[in-house]
XYZ file of C-alpha atoms in Angstrom:
674
model
C 140.761 27.698 -176.012
C 143.366 26.894 -173.952
C 144.063 29.558 -171.694
C 145.282 30.778 -167.690
C 144.219 32.618 -164.766
C 146.276 36.547 -164.054
C 145.985 37.896 -160.368
C 147.556 40.973 -159.897
C 147.336 41.548 -155.623
C 146.843 45.504 -155.127
C 146.186 44.274 -151.136
C 149.487 43.475 -149.369
C 148.419 41.116 -146.896
C 147.160 39.282 -150.214
C 150.088 38.794 -151.779
C 151.490 36.201 -148.915
C 151.889 32.391 -150.157
C 147.728 30.049 -149.632
C 145.608 33.731 -148.880
C 144.298 33.327 -152.336
C 144.415 29.647 -153.642
C 142.540 29.103 -157.257
C 142.309 25.362 -158.755
C 142.733 24.963 -161.385
C 144.625 28.071 -162.184
C 146.670 27.240 -164.810
C 146.192 25.520 -168.784
C 142.385 25.332 -168.421
C 141.147 23.941 -172.347
C 137.552 24.084 -172.008
C 135.303 22.254 -175.339
C 133.067 24.572 -177.231
C 129.774 25.506 -175.281
C 131.640 24.027 -172.388
C 131.494 24.695 -168.289
C 134.754 24.488 -166.437
C 134.759 24.890 -162.504
C 136.788 26.731 -160.586
C 137.167 26.918 -157.097
C 137.882 29.892 -154.654
C 140.168 29.599 -151.152
C 140.035 32.218 -149.161
C 143.175 30.984 -145.508
C 143.446 34.603 -144.318
C 145.894 34.316 -141.828
C 145.640 38.148 -140.565
C 143.473 40.053 -141.009
C 142.513 41.280 -144.186
C 141.242 44.685 -144.668
C 138.655 44.722 -147.930
C 139.649 44.180 -151.326
C 138.085 43.625 -154.979
C 141.293 41.905 -157.106
C 140.121 41.477 -160.979
C 140.737 37.721 -162.521
C 142.596 38.179 -165.904
C 141.745 34.787 -168.542
C 145.257 34.855 -170.633
C 144.892 33.435 -174.202
C 147.357 34.022 -177.324
C 149.059 36.979 -175.497
C 145.388 39.096 -174.636
C 143.892 39.504 -171.260
C 141.003 39.596 -170.715
C 138.330 39.408 -167.325
C 136.958 36.779 -166.227
C 135.438 37.718 -162.377
C 135.246 39.271 -159.837
C 136.640 38.717 -155.694
C 135.427 40.351 -153.043
C 136.537 40.329 -149.363
C 137.924 40.771 -145.717
C 139.107 39.133 -142.733
C 138.424 41.582 -139.283
C 140.625 40.536 -136.599
C 142.783 42.548 -134.540
C 145.977 44.208 -134.800
C 147.726 45.787 -132.169
C 151.584 47.063 -132.865
C 154.037 49.448 -131.466
C 155.376 51.853 -133.829
C 159.200 50.258 -133.116
C 160.207 47.675 -130.836
C 163.491 48.233 -129.617
C 164.295 51.901 -128.513
C 168.027 53.042 -128.099
C 168.684 55.689 -125.644
C 173.011 56.028 -126.064
C 175.001 57.703 -123.125
C 173.116 59.440 -120.576
C 174.707 61.497 -117.495
C 174.745 60.219 -114.425
C 172.238 61.526 -112.204
C 170.134 62.541 -114.558
C 167.746 61.433 -116.942
C 166.677 60.856 -121.092
C 163.037 60.659 -121.857
C 161.797 58.945 -125.434
C 157.884 58.117 -126.719
C 157.283 54.984 -128.101
C 153.185 54.900 -130.475
C 150.724 52.032 -129.448
C 148.660 51.198 -132.929
C 145.230 49.941 -132.788
C 144.560 49.107 -136.871
C 141.695 45.666 -136.158
C 138.566 45.732 -136.543
C 137.723 44.121 -133.777
C 134.684 46.813 -132.387
C 135.328 46.373 -128.873
C 138.596 48.141 -127.050
C 140.912 46.358 -125.511
C 142.535 46.318 -121.993
C 146.649 46.534 -121.941
C 148.842 47.086 -118.800
C 153.052 46.812 -119.088
C 155.358 44.556 -116.943
C 156.631 47.146 -115.641
C 159.137 45.366 -112.625
C 161.011 44.039 -115.445
C 161.716 47.402 -116.167
C 163.239 48.098 -112.789
C 165.624 49.787 -111.327
C 167.129 52.706 -114.602
C 164.152 52.655 -116.992
C 160.009 53.131 -115.847
C 156.984 53.473 -118.615
C 154.118 56.042 -118.597
C 151.408 55.637 -118.752
C 151.692 51.140 -117.622
C 148.064 50.048 -118.266
C 145.296 51.113 -120.032
C 142.784 50.939 -122.543
C 142.829 51.045 -127.237
C 139.883 51.579 -129.398
C 140.398 50.862 -133.192
C 141.592 53.223 -134.449
C 143.643 54.905 -132.180
C 146.667 54.934 -130.677
C 148.970 55.273 -127.210
C 151.526 57.726 -126.366
C 153.881 55.936 -123.963
C 156.904 57.746 -122.169
C 159.780 55.682 -121.244
C 162.700 57.129 -118.647
C 166.338 55.515 -118.251
C 167.510 56.683 -114.721
C 170.654 54.490 -115.004
C 172.324 54.982 -111.741
C 176.119 53.637 -111.846
C 178.912 55.213 -113.784
C 180.539 53.444 -116.551
C 177.509 50.331 -116.970
C 176.068 49.728 -119.715
C 171.290 48.826 -119.827
C 170.188 45.905 -121.965
C 166.676 45.383 -121.311
C 164.663 42.444 -123.880
C 161.461 40.803 -124.067
C 159.689 43.996 -122.586
C 155.828 42.543 -122.834
C 152.863 44.618 -123.130
C 149.959 42.090 -122.313
C 146.785 42.410 -124.750
C 143.824 41.977 -123.592
C 142.904 39.519 -126.190
C 146.068 38.882 -127.575
C 149.167 38.138 -128.611
C 151.552 40.323 -126.478
C 153.930 43.076 -127.683
C 157.975 42.851 -126.940
C 160.251 45.929 -126.655
C 164.420 45.644 -126.301
C 165.673 49.277 -124.287
C 168.791 49.506 -123.692
C 171.257 52.871 -123.095
C 174.442 53.344 -121.317
C 175.346 55.883 -118.277
C 179.123 58.601 -117.911
C 179.405 60.525 -115.735
C 178.523 64.387 -115.397
C 179.721 67.033 -117.386
C 182.758 69.536 -117.273
C 181.892 72.536 -114.976
C 180.085 74.692 -116.917
C 180.565 77.481 -114.265
C 181.113 79.199 -110.918
C 178.304 81.093 -109.580
C 180.355 82.742 -105.876
C 178.137 83.882 -103.413
C 178.853 85.919 -100.673
C 176.237 87.010 -97.409
C 176.751 87.308 -93.534
C 175.693 83.860 -92.200
C 171.213 83.209 -91.461
C 170.693 85.489 -94.653
C 171.227 85.819 -97.976
C 172.805 85.902 -101.338
C 171.806 85.217 -104.809
C 172.520 85.109 -108.593
C 170.664 84.666 -111.084
C 171.998 81.980 -113.904
C 171.346 82.698 -117.224
C 169.517 79.160 -119.482
C 169.331 78.707 -122.879
C 167.031 75.780 -125.441
C 168.030 75.397 -128.948
C 165.810 72.994 -129.896
C 162.481 72.433 -131.404
C 161.364 71.022 -128.000
C 160.212 72.371 -124.977
C 162.266 71.038 -122.217
C 160.478 70.986 -118.610
C 164.095 70.992 -116.638
C 163.906 69.369 -113.107
C 167.424 71.251 -110.963
C 168.951 68.873 -108.730
C 170.818 70.969 -105.809
C 173.630 69.396 -104.334
C 174.364 71.616 -100.787
C 171.997 72.195 -97.400
C 172.726 76.483 -97.782
C 171.503 76.583 -100.919
C 167.577 76.594 -102.734
C 165.779 77.526 -105.723
C 163.210 76.730 -107.828
C 162.040 73.013 -108.578
C 161.346 73.184 -112.071
C 161.954 75.410 -114.677
C 159.850 75.373 -118.106
C 161.665 76.528 -120.991
C 159.927 76.806 -124.316
C 161.227 76.879 -128.259
C 164.405 78.142 -128.697
C 164.089 80.257 -125.155
C 167.605 82.136 -125.075
C 168.691 83.719 -120.625
C 165.840 82.431 -119.153
C 166.813 83.410 -116.143
C 166.681 80.210 -112.770
C 167.662 82.059 -109.689
C 169.311 80.185 -106.677
C 169.912 81.791 -103.336
C 172.480 80.558 -100.468
C 171.219 81.433 -96.977
C 174.288 80.038 -95.401
C 172.660 78.448 -91.739
C 176.099 78.458 -90.499
C 179.884 80.077 -90.871
C 183.151 78.764 -92.468
C 184.383 76.771 -90.751
C 188.822 77.727 -90.609
C 188.120 79.765 -93.783
C 186.422 76.964 -96.093
C 183.657 78.426 -98.352
C 180.587 75.944 -97.754
C 180.466 73.532 -101.797
C 177.912 72.719 -103.729
C 176.380 71.857 -106.696
C 173.453 72.626 -109.082
C 172.685 70.648 -111.975
C 170.452 70.511 -114.719
C 169.833 67.486 -116.913
C 167.767 68.034 -119.924
C 166.001 65.864 -121.896
C 168.538 64.252 -124.167
C 170.509 62.686 -121.232
C 173.016 65.445 -120.866
C 173.430 68.331 -118.942
C 174.430 71.589 -117.171
C 176.437 71.377 -114.265
C 177.827 74.574 -112.897
C 180.182 74.644 -109.455
C 178.934 77.045 -106.248
C 181.467 78.354 -103.908
C 179.528 79.940 -101.043
C 181.305 82.632 -98.083
C 179.090 83.335 -94.332
C 180.157 86.114 -93.034
C 179.969 86.420 -89.687
C 176.784 88.033 -89.067
C 175.005 91.173 -88.321
C 172.951 92.324 -85.866
C 169.530 90.915 -86.184
C 168.683 94.919 -85.615
C 169.753 97.702 -83.639
C 167.034 98.482 -81.330
C 166.460 102.392 -79.989
C 165.253 103.700 -76.952
C 163.910 106.311 -74.719
C 163.807 104.900 -71.411
C 162.627 107.407 -67.918
C 165.202 107.135 -65.177
C 164.307 105.421 -62.429
C 161.835 102.959 -64.076
C 162.475 99.629 -64.439
C 162.028 98.374 -68.288
C 162.244 95.732 -70.668
C 163.141 95.140 -73.684
C 161.708 91.714 -76.160
C 164.233 90.594 -78.560
C 163.031 87.461 -80.962
C 165.045 85.357 -81.381
C 164.097 82.248 -83.778
C 165.613 79.032 -83.983
C 166.995 78.860 -87.523
C 167.803 74.878 -86.574
C 165.053 71.796 -87.062
C 166.335 70.727 -83.565
C 165.886 72.477 -80.526
C 168.397 74.852 -79.661
C 170.878 76.065 -75.851
C 171.756 79.618 -76.152
C 173.754 81.315 -73.855
C 173.139 84.673 -72.902
C 176.245 87.585 -72.314
C 176.072 90.800 -72.467
C 178.605 92.353 -73.982
C 178.300 96.797 -72.966
C 179.275 98.879 -75.472
C 178.874 102.681 -73.696
C 180.600 103.440 -71.543
C 183.139 101.977 -71.825
C 183.752 101.636 -67.520
C 181.194 100.088 -65.451
C 178.405 102.200 -64.329
C 177.125 100.251 -61.326
C 173.702 102.766 -60.872
C 172.961 101.124 -64.411
C 171.723 97.707 -65.152
C 171.290 95.686 -67.654
C 170.028 91.761 -67.339
C 168.164 88.835 -67.811
C 168.308 85.079 -67.307
C 171.799 83.071 -68.525
C 170.541 80.927 -71.037
C 167.289 80.524 -73.918
C 166.201 77.576 -75.311
C 164.130 77.985 -78.798
C 162.550 75.029 -80.260
C 163.131 73.916 -83.282
C 161.937 76.339 -85.987
C 160.273 78.075 -84.120
C 160.808 82.168 -82.386
C 160.550 82.784 -78.290
C 161.122 86.207 -77.309
C 164.266 87.147 -74.529
C 163.438 89.291 -71.782
C 166.191 91.952 -71.222
C 165.915 94.741 -68.053
C 167.338 97.232 -67.973
C 167.190 100.007 -65.344
C 169.269 103.577 -64.613
C 169.098 105.441 -62.342
C 170.931 108.597 -64.188
C 170.495 110.326 -67.089
C 172.447 109.575 -69.876
C 173.020 107.037 -72.808
C 173.925 103.581 -73.517
C 174.411 100.963 -75.301
C 174.960 97.083 -74.825
C 175.823 93.809 -77.156
C 173.801 90.965 -76.699
C 175.001 87.527 -77.445
C 172.952 84.438 -78.089
C 175.722 81.787 -78.290
C 174.780 77.794 -78.981
C 177.858 77.184 -77.425
C 178.066 73.515 -79.289
C 178.260 74.856 -82.574
C 179.519 77.779 -81.712
C 177.496 79.550 -83.730
C 175.488 82.607 -82.804
C 173.990 85.943 -83.293
C 173.089 89.043 -81.195
C 171.170 92.306 -80.886
C 172.549 96.779 -80.154
C 170.307 97.780 -77.603
C 170.792 101.330 -77.884
C 169.134 103.579 -74.363
C 169.046 107.222 -73.732
C 168.255 107.069 -70.474
C 165.811 110.284 -69.940
C 164.872 112.171 -67.033
C 162.262 110.250 -65.171
C 159.787 112.699 -64.054
C 157.913 112.839 -60.946
C 158.549 109.118 -59.881
C 155.556 109.881 -56.897
C 152.706 112.408 -55.405
C 153.270 113.607 -51.388
C 149.726 115.066 -50.603
C 150.205 116.647 -47.011
C 147.865 118.292 -45.016
C 147.633 120.509 -42.333
C 146.447 123.461 -39.783
C 147.974 126.415 -41.314
C 151.762 126.282 -38.826
C 150.966 122.497 -37.170
C 153.498 121.186 -38.195
C 153.636 117.127 -40.543
C 155.923 115.141 -42.712
C 156.236 113.381 -44.476
C 159.333 110.647 -45.950
C 160.700 108.391 -48.309
C 162.442 105.503 -49.045
C 165.622 106.360 -50.691
C 167.318 103.289 -52.242
C 171.778 102.908 -52.679
C 172.615 99.660 -54.888
C 176.559 101.132 -54.947
C 178.722 99.301 -52.760
C 179.408 102.825 -51.294
C 177.641 105.460 -49.315
C 176.165 108.276 -52.314
C 175.238 112.093 -50.479
C 171.966 113.371 -51.183
C 171.400 117.105 -52.347
C 168.403 117.894 -51.672
C 166.287 121.304 -52.727
C 162.793 121.911 -52.696
C 161.386 126.385 -53.357
C 158.117 126.198 -51.114
C 158.999 127.924 -48.001
C 157.295 126.250 -45.985
C 158.541 123.025 -46.981
C 161.695 121.975 -44.053
C 164.190 119.881 -44.557
C 168.147 118.592 -44.344
C 170.764 120.286 -46.893
C 172.367 116.693 -47.165
C 171.272 113.400 -47.299
C 173.016 109.749 -46.625
C 172.623 106.296 -47.288
C 174.875 103.975 -46.711
C 175.814 101.079 -49.510
C 173.773 98.935 -50.660
C 171.378 99.371 -48.547
C 168.275 101.342 -48.547
C 166.828 104.994 -45.971
C 163.466 107.246 -44.661
C 164.531 111.002 -45.963
C 162.353 112.859 -43.445
C 161.244 116.872 -44.589
C 157.932 119.031 -42.919
C 155.513 120.926 -43.626
C 154.406 124.039 -42.054
C 151.877 125.941 -44.385
C 151.498 130.172 -42.311
C 148.803 130.662 -44.843
C 145.323 128.627 -45.221
C 145.182 127.167 -49.001
C 146.740 124.850 -51.292
C 150.144 125.142 -52.901
C 152.323 122.805 -55.691
C 156.196 122.274 -55.680
C 158.460 119.930 -56.593
C 161.558 117.789 -54.347
C 164.055 117.579 -55.911
C 167.554 114.923 -54.235
C 169.989 114.950 -56.165
C 173.525 112.597 -56.984
C 175.823 112.837 -58.838
C 176.503 108.885 -59.076
C 172.253 108.490 -58.937
C 170.955 110.795 -60.691
C 167.842 113.047 -60.078
C 164.763 111.760 -57.951
C 162.068 114.233 -58.256
C 158.727 113.855 -56.641
C 155.673 117.165 -56.760
C 153.913 117.854 -53.661
C 150.129 117.975 -53.515
C 149.675 120.940 -49.615
C 147.030 121.550 -48.284
C 146.730 124.335 -45.553
C 143.801 124.377 -43.548
C 143.180 126.991 -41.595
C 144.164 127.533 -38.385
C 142.222 127.738 -35.730
C 141.657 130.664 -32.963
C 144.002 130.467 -30.254
C 143.413 130.414 -27.413
C 140.796 133.218 -25.831
C 141.845 136.366 -24.149
C 139.257 137.245 -20.972
C 139.048 140.250 -19.849
C 137.818 142.461 -16.923
C 137.037 145.733 -15.345
C 134.560 147.936 -14.267
C 132.152 150.360 -16.958
C 133.653 153.043 -17.612
C 137.903 152.083 -16.951
C 139.823 149.596 -19.277
C 141.828 146.904 -19.307
C 145.099 145.764 -20.918
C 146.005 142.427 -22.146
C 149.585 141.225 -24.488
C 148.532 138.879 -27.081
C 150.598 137.050 -27.657
C 151.383 134.743 -31.256
C 154.235 133.334 -32.877
C 155.694 134.324 -36.024
C 157.784 131.189 -37.974
C 158.315 133.993 -40.791
C 162.538 133.360 -42.009
C 163.067 137.155 -41.860
C 161.606 140.711 -40.804
C 157.308 140.684 -40.930
C 154.965 143.265 -40.347
C 151.591 142.237 -39.727
C 148.970 144.976 -39.677
C 145.706 144.207 -36.557
C 142.262 144.886 -36.638
C 139.122 143.566 -34.474
C 135.666 143.504 -35.295
C 134.195 145.341 -32.136
C 135.186 148.553 -30.774
C 135.286 148.046 -26.746
C 138.949 146.335 -27.679
C 141.503 148.482 -29.782
C 145.288 148.738 -29.951
C 148.388 149.314 -32.450
C 146.933 148.748 -35.903
C 150.606 147.898 -36.873
C 153.158 145.771 -35.085
C 156.472 144.783 -36.965
C 157.857 141.215 -35.852
C 161.453 140.096 -36.304
C 162.237 136.645 -38.252
C 161.006 133.446 -36.624
C 164.000 130.600 -35.447
C 163.718 127.201 -36.061
C 160.848 126.616 -33.784
C 159.744 130.262 -33.771
C 159.616 133.634 -32.689
C 157.028 135.519 -30.102
C 155.368 138.581 -30.961
C 153.458 140.169 -28.066
C 151.113 142.962 -29.225
C 148.738 145.097 -26.747
C 144.712 144.962 -27.293
C 142.691 147.536 -24.276
C 139.577 146.630 -23.682
C 137.840 149.477 -23.160
C 133.732 148.525 -21.976
C 130.697 150.245 -23.776
C 128.100 148.492 -22.028
C 127.500 145.544 -18.445
C 128.163 142.249 -19.058
C 130.356 140.549 -21.921
C 131.562 141.866 -24.629
C 133.255 139.213 -27.403
C 135.553 140.158 -30.430
C 137.901 138.925 -32.200
C 141.270 140.054 -33.043
C 142.924 139.653 -36.483
C 146.487 139.847 -37.318
C 147.477 140.003 -41.017
C 150.601 140.237 -42.739
C 151.742 138.890 -46.087
C 154.534 136.819 -45.681
C 153.394 135.767 -42.224
C 150.016 135.001 -42.953
C 147.032 135.037 -41.021
C 146.186 134.687 -36.763
C 142.994 134.822 -35.229
C 142.175 135.155 -31.390
C 139.552 135.102 -29.189
C 139.314 138.938 -27.521
C 136.136 138.087 -24.330
C 136.178 141.044 -22.017
C 133.054 140.830 -18.440
C 132.191 144.970 -17.482
C 131.457 145.213 -14.475
C 128.795 147.280 -12.701
C 130.843 151.098 -11.023
C 132.218 150.522 -8.238
C 132.689 153.753 -5.926
C 135.859 155.418 -6.275
C 137.611 158.020 -3.349
C 137.498 159.489 -1.284
C 138.677 162.849 -3.419
C 140.865 165.535 -1.002
C 139.285 169.076 -0.951
C 140.414 172.130 0.353
C 138.617 174.680 1.216
C 138.019 177.683 -0.850
C 139.633 175.821 -3.696
C 138.291 173.248 -6.548
C 138.996 169.659 -8.034
C 138.538 168.142 -11.782
C 137.326 164.450 -11.575
C 137.796 163.187 -15.043
C 134.542 161.012 -16.474
C 133.989 159.854 -19.854
C 131.204 159.079 -22.010
C 132.312 155.132 -22.657
C 128.984 154.463 -24.585
C 128.558 154.306 -28.395
C 125.813 157.217 -28.590
C 125.300 160.976 -26.846
C 124.404 159.894 -23.672
C 122.973 163.231 -21.077
C 123.674 163.210 -17.528
C 122.417 164.172 -14.034
C 125.253 165.270 -11.869
C 123.996 165.794 -8.137
C 125.707 165.821 -4.459
C 124.470 165.801 -0.694
C 126.445 168.252 0.895
C 125.588 171.910 0.150
C 129.190 172.918 0.741
C 130.212 171.125 -2.466
C 129.338 172.996 -5.563
C 129.878 171.469 -8.992
C 130.065 172.326 -13.006
C 129.620 170.080 -14.995
C 128.224 169.316 -19.172
C 124.957 166.998 -19.168
C 124.943 165.869 -22.404
C 128.704 164.203 -23.171
C 128.801 163.239 -27.006
C 129.940 159.653 -27.192
C 133.385 157.639 -26.175
C 134.015 161.527 -24.611
C 136.046 162.862 -21.368
C 133.900 165.692 -19.832
C 135.581 166.748 -16.768
C 133.511 166.886 -13.031
C 134.938 170.734 -11.606
C 134.566 170.086 -7.443
C 134.066 172.923 -5.199
C 134.178 173.278 -1.087
C 133.318 176.073 0.036
C 134.560 175.064 3.046
C 133.116 174.261 7.382
C 130.113 176.105 7.486
C 129.857 176.442 11.001
C 134.163 177.614 10.894
C 135.095 174.616 12.769
C 137.892 172.407 10.884
C 136.403 169.203 11.149
C 135.872 166.873 7.584
C 133.083 167.000 6.258
C 132.309 164.145 3.979
C 129.559 163.486 0.762
C 129.016 161.696 -2.115
C 129.443 162.299 -5.990
C 126.354 160.764 -7.764
C 127.096 161.156 -11.465
C 123.292 158.659 -13.559
C 122.006 158.207 -17.214
C 118.715 158.858 -17.189
C 117.093 155.008 -18.087
C 115.527 156.657 -21.198
C 119.076 158.156 -22.409
C 121.582 154.733 -21.719
C 121.762 151.488 -23.596
C 120.821 149.499 -19.970
C 118.985 150.287 -16.505
C 120.372 153.213 -15.401
C 123.672 152.909 -14.500
C 125.574 155.804 -11.113
C 129.061 156.683 -10.432
C 129.287 157.558 -7.250
C 132.384 159.119 -6.167
C 133.620 159.528 -2.447
C 135.231 163.968 -1.348
C 136.287 164.980 1.219
C 136.548 168.137 2.469
C 138.893 169.813 5.188
C 138.976 173.204 6.602
C 142.476 174.151 7.196
């Protein structure tokens, strides 16, 4: 028989010429029982996946299967899903990204390394990842980015190679053209004080079915916003905040200008124009403080340098209230302050006021080189200072002590202070003057009239310098006793001496007198005239009538509600009685000799006369401090002559009843006969 062979390959790789050849293939003739050998050649030029193909015999229009061809060809097969990537038009300052795939359809088991020649992509294209590994059956995704830099320029990069380990390199062609920015979509206006901020919201929408990771481009040093924003597929009106934070004021009313551009993944973009008006700065802070007058106060004002370089500020203090200069108020500090870049420094503002009131100032910190400035408004409510100082004074009653206060006058003219103190023991001048731009000592005196501790206030006042208040802590020690008064008389007699003291009260005073010894007595009450500047002398008569021999001590105490208390020691000396007389008595007459019991208890006295021509009549027992008159009668000279007769009358008290040894009073008598 004669026949032909027929093969219908189902695998594309086997359909290429001379991959599989069968010899002989056409016009084969076989005699009965004859055997024919066929030569099958498999010569693949690339990878051929496993196959099994039938070879048919075609004879007389009929097909009969002869045999089956099976096999495969293992090889390295790595390719790109596309070898030309066109980007088309892309807006300047944006970038567009595309993706390509690397496929490993080979059978080689080992992983293969790949690496792109990235230098050939520059400067307008880039690819990521630049290198890596790929294994059989694996796909690697690459992101190719086009970022043009020059408007109107077309970019065509051919034969960009990716080297494959153990295989032929892959080739890629890239193309694109850079176009100008799009038309401004919207103008966004901002207004705020310089170095403050104003935030506006822009609504963004993504109408595609892909997620956008946008990188906004902001031009203009005064604006800031988020570096990235993500728009999900089909997301509508997502807010994007753009903040205007001007660091400088507008020059000649020209607004700050900037742009906000959103590059889109497809190479287009959204462009927004930004216009900013920076108004004059508002006060960093409005400070209100209550400060006592005549007390130094320091306010710390934080100064922030908003630039990335050091700044020097000139400090200007403008008084807002009162409008007219007030020399009694000081608001000042250093003339300049230096602040390092991006840092903060406190400025010390010193305030001092002599009087109460409300004072406001505007403290300006100006960069003289740029004209930029910041400022604070500071208001000080000056309240009464209260007690400036406590002055302690200690002195005995009725003795002077003085204290001094240094008073400063900062004004260019002399000032006069009015003085006030309601403590009656304080003496001070009604007015006190201090020369211009100088200081003086104000002196006052404390002379207490009563012992004890008291407190008071001393006030100096001037209409320009306000009030000066001082607290007085006054302590009056008990006065030492006055000089003692000495008495000396005989027992049975008395002596009076005027005790003198000085009345310092400014008005009429009544003094009550008392003593602790009955041998001394005086009026119970005396009146003293108002005291002069140095006091007025007052006298009180004191009587000493001893009740025993020897020394007697006592104390005279004079007390007044207003004048205080005086203590005067009293010292009396009682001598033995001296003889008295002679008492003249005419014959036939009698005389009365006064006699008093000076003792403090009842005493029995003995009366004796030496000459019988004299007779006595008296009471023996006498109550204390009572008088007992002695009656003496003279009968005449018994001889009938006219010669005078002399004798002694002796009065004595018994020792057991007396307060000491027997005491005698001797009286001389002289009888005369006419």
